PDB file of C-alpha atoms in Angstrom:
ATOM      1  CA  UNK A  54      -1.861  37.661  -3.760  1.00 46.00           C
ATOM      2  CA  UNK A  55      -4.719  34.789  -3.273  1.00 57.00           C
ATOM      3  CA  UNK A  56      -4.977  33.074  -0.271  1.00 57.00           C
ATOM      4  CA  UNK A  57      -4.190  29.885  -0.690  1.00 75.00           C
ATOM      5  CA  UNK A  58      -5.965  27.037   0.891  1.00 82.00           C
ATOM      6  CA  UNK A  59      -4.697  23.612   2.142  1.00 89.00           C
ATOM      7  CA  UNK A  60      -6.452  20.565   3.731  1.00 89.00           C
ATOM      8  CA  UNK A  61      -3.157  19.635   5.670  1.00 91.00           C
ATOM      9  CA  UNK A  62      -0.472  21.908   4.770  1.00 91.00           C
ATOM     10  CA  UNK A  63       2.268  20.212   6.608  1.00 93.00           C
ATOM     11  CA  UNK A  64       1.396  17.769   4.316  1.00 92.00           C
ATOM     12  CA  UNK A  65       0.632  19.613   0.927  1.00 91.00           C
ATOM     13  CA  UNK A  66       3.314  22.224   1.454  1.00 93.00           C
ATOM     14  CA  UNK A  67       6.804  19.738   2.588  1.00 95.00           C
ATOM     15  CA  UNK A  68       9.740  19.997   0.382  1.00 96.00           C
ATOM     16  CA  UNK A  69      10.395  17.400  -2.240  1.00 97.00           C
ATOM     17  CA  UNK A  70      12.693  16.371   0.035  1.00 97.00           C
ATOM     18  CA  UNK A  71      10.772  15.303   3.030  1.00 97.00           C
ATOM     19  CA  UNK A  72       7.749  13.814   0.505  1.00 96.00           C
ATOM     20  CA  UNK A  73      10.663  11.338  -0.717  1.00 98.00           C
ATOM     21  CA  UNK A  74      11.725  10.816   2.961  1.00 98.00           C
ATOM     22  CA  UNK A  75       8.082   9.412   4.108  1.00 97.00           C
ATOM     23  CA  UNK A  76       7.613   7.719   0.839  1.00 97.00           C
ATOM     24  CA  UNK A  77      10.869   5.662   1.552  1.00 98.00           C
ATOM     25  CA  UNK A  78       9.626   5.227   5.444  1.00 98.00           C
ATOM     26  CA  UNK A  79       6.426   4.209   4.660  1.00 97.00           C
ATOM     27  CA  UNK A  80       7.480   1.676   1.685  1.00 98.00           C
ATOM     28  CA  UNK A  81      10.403   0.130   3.932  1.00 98.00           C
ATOM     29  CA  UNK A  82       7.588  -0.265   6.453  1.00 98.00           C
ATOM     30  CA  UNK A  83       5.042  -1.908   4.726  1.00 97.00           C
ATOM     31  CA  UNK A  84       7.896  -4.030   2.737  1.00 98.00           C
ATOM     32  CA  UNK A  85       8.431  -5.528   6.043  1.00 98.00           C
ATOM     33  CA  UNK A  86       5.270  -5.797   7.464  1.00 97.00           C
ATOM     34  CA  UNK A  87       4.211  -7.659   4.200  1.00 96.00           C
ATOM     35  CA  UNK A  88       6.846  -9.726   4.551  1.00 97.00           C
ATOM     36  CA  UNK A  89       6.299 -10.879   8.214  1.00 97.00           C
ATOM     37  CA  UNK A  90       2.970 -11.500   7.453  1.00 96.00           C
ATOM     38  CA  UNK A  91       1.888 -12.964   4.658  1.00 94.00           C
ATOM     39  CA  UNK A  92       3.488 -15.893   3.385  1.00 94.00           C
ATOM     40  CA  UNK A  93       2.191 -15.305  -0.175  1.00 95.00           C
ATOM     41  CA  UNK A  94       4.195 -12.093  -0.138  1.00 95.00           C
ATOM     42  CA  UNK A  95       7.054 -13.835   1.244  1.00 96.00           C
ATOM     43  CA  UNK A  96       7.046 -16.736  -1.132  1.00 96.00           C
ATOM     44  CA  UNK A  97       7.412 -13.749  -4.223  1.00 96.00           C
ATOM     45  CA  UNK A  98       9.962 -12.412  -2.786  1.00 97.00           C
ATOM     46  CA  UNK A  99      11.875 -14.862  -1.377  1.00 98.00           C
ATOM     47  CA  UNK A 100      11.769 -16.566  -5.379  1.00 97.00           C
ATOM     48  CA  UNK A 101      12.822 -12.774  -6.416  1.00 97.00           C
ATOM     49  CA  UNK A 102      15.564 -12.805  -3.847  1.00 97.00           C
ATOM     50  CA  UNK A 103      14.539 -10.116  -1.915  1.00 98.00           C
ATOM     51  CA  UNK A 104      14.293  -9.800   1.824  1.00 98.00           C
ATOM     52  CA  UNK A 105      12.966  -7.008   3.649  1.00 98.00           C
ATOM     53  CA  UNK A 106      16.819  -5.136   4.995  1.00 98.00           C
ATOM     54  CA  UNK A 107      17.067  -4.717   0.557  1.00 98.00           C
ATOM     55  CA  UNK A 108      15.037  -2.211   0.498  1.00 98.00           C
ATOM     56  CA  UNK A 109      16.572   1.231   1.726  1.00 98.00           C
ATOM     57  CA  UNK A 110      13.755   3.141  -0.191  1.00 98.00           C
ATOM     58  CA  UNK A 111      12.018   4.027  -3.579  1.00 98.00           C
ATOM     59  CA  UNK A 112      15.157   3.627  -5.211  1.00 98.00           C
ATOM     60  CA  UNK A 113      15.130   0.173  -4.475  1.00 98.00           C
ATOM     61  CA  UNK A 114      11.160  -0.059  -5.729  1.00 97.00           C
ATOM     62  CA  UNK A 115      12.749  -2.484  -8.748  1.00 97.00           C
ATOM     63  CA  UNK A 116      14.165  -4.856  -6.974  1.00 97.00           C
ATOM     64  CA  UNK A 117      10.577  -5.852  -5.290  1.00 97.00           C
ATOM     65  CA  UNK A 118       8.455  -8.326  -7.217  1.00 95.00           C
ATOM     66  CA  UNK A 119       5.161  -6.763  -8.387  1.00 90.00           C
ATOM     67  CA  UNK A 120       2.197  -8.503  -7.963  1.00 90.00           C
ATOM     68  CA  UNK A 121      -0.318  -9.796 -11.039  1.00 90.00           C
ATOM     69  CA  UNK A 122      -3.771  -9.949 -11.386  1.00 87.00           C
ATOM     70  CA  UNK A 123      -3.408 -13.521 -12.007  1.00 88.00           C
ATOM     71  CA  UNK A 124      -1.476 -13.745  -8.039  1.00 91.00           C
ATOM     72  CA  UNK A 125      -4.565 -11.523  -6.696  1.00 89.00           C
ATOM     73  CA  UNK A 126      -6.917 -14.343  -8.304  1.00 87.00           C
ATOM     74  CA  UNK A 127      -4.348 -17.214  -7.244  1.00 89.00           C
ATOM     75  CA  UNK A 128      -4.121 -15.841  -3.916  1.00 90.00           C
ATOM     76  CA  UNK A 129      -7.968 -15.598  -3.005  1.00 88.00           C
ATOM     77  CA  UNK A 130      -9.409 -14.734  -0.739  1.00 89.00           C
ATOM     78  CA  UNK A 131      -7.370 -14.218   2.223  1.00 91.00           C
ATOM     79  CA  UNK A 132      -3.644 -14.941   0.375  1.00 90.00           C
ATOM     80  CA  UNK A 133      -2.935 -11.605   0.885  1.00 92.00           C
ATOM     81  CA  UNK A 134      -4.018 -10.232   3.535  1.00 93.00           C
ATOM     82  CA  UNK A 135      -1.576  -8.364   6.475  1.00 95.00           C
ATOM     83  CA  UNK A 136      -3.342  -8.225   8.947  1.00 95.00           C
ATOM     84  CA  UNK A 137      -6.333 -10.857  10.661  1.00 95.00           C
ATOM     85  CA  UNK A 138      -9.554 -10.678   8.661  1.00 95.00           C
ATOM     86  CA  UNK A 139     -11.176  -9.136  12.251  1.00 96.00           C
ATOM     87  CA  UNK A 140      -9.323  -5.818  11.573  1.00 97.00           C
ATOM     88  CA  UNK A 141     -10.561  -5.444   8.264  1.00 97.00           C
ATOM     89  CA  UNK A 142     -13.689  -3.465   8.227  1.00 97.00           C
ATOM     90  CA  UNK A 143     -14.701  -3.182   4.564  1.00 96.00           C
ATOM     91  CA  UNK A 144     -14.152  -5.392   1.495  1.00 95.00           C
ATOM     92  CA  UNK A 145     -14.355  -5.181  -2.054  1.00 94.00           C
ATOM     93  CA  UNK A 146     -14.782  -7.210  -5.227  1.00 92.00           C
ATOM     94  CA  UNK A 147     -14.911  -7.865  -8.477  1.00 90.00           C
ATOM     95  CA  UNK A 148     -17.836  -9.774 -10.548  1.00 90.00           C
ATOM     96  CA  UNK A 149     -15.421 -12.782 -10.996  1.00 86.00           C
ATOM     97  CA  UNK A 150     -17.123 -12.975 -14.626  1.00 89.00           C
ATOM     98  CA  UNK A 151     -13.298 -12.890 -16.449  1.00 83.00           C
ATOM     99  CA  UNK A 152     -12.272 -15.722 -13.448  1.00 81.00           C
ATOM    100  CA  UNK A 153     -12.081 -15.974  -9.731  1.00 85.00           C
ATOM    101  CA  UNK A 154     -13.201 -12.513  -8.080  1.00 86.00           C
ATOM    102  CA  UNK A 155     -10.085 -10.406  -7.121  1.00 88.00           C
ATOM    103  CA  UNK A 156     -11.215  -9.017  -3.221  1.00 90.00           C
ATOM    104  CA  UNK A 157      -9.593  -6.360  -1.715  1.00 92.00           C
ATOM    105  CA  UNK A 158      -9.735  -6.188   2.219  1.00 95.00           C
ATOM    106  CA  UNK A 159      -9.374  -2.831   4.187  1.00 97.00           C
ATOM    107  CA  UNK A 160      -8.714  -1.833   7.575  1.00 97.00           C
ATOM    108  CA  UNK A 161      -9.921   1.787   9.412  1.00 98.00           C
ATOM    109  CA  UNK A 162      -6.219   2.960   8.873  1.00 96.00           C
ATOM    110  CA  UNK A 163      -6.869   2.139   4.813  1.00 96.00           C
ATOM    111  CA  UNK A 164     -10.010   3.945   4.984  1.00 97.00           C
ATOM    112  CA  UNK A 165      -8.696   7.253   7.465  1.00 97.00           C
ATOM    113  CA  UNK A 166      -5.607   7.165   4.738  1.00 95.00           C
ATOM    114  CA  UNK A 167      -7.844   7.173   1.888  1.00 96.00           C
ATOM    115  CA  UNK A 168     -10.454   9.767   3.501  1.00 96.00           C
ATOM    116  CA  UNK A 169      -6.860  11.995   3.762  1.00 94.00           C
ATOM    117  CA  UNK A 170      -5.809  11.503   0.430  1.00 93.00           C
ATOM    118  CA  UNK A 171      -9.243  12.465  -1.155  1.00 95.00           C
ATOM    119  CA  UNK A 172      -9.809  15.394   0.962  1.00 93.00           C
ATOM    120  CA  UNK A 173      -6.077  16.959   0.130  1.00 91.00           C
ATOM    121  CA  UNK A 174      -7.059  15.921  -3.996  1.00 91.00           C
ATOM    122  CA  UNK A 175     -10.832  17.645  -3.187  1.00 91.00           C
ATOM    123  CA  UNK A 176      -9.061  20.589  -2.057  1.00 88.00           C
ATOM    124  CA  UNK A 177      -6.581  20.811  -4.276  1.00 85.00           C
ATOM    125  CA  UNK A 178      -8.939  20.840  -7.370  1.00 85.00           C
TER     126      UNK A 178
END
């Protein structure tokens, strides 16, 4: 048999089972941290009826609100952000030829969890 070859096999290699469990962790955790921090967020779901203790895990991923293009664009430049704009260390953007650029803002945890994810799909492949 091949050997196979993993980036982070505790990781790669988890039951179905435990990949649902962190899914539901992490999106309970960011559901409140989004919440708690940025009143655009808050506004949506408040006028969706949703507060943070609703959500259990991804089986409650219908009841949240899902943001537009036309909210990213409403909510520029720093409507959405989580965190202060002095954690962020990269940003990103659109022309803003269809309307008002849409700007994403990352911080070095968005960029280590990225790095992961694109190193286990490098891998992988």
């Amino acid at each position: 048999m091949e050997k196979q070859n993993y980036y982070q096999p505790e990781i790669e290699c988890a039951s179905r089972e435990q990949i649902r469990e962190w899914q539901s962790e992490g999106l309970v955790k960011t559901v409140r941290h989004a919440y708690e921090n940025s009143p655009y967020y808050r506004k949506k779901m408040d006028e969706h009826g949703v507060k943070p203790e609703d959500i259990k895990g991804v089986d409650d991923l219908h009841k949240l609100p899902f943001i537009s293009k036309d909210d990213l664009r409403e909510a520029y430049p720093y409507g959405l952000l989580c965190k202060p704009l002095s954690e962020c260390v990269r940003i990103q953007s659109t022309s803003g030829t269809t309307g008002k650029r849409v700007i994403a803002f990352y911080t070095q945890h968005d960029i280590d969890a990225w790095d992961d994810g694109s190193a286990r799909a490098n891998e992988a492949a």
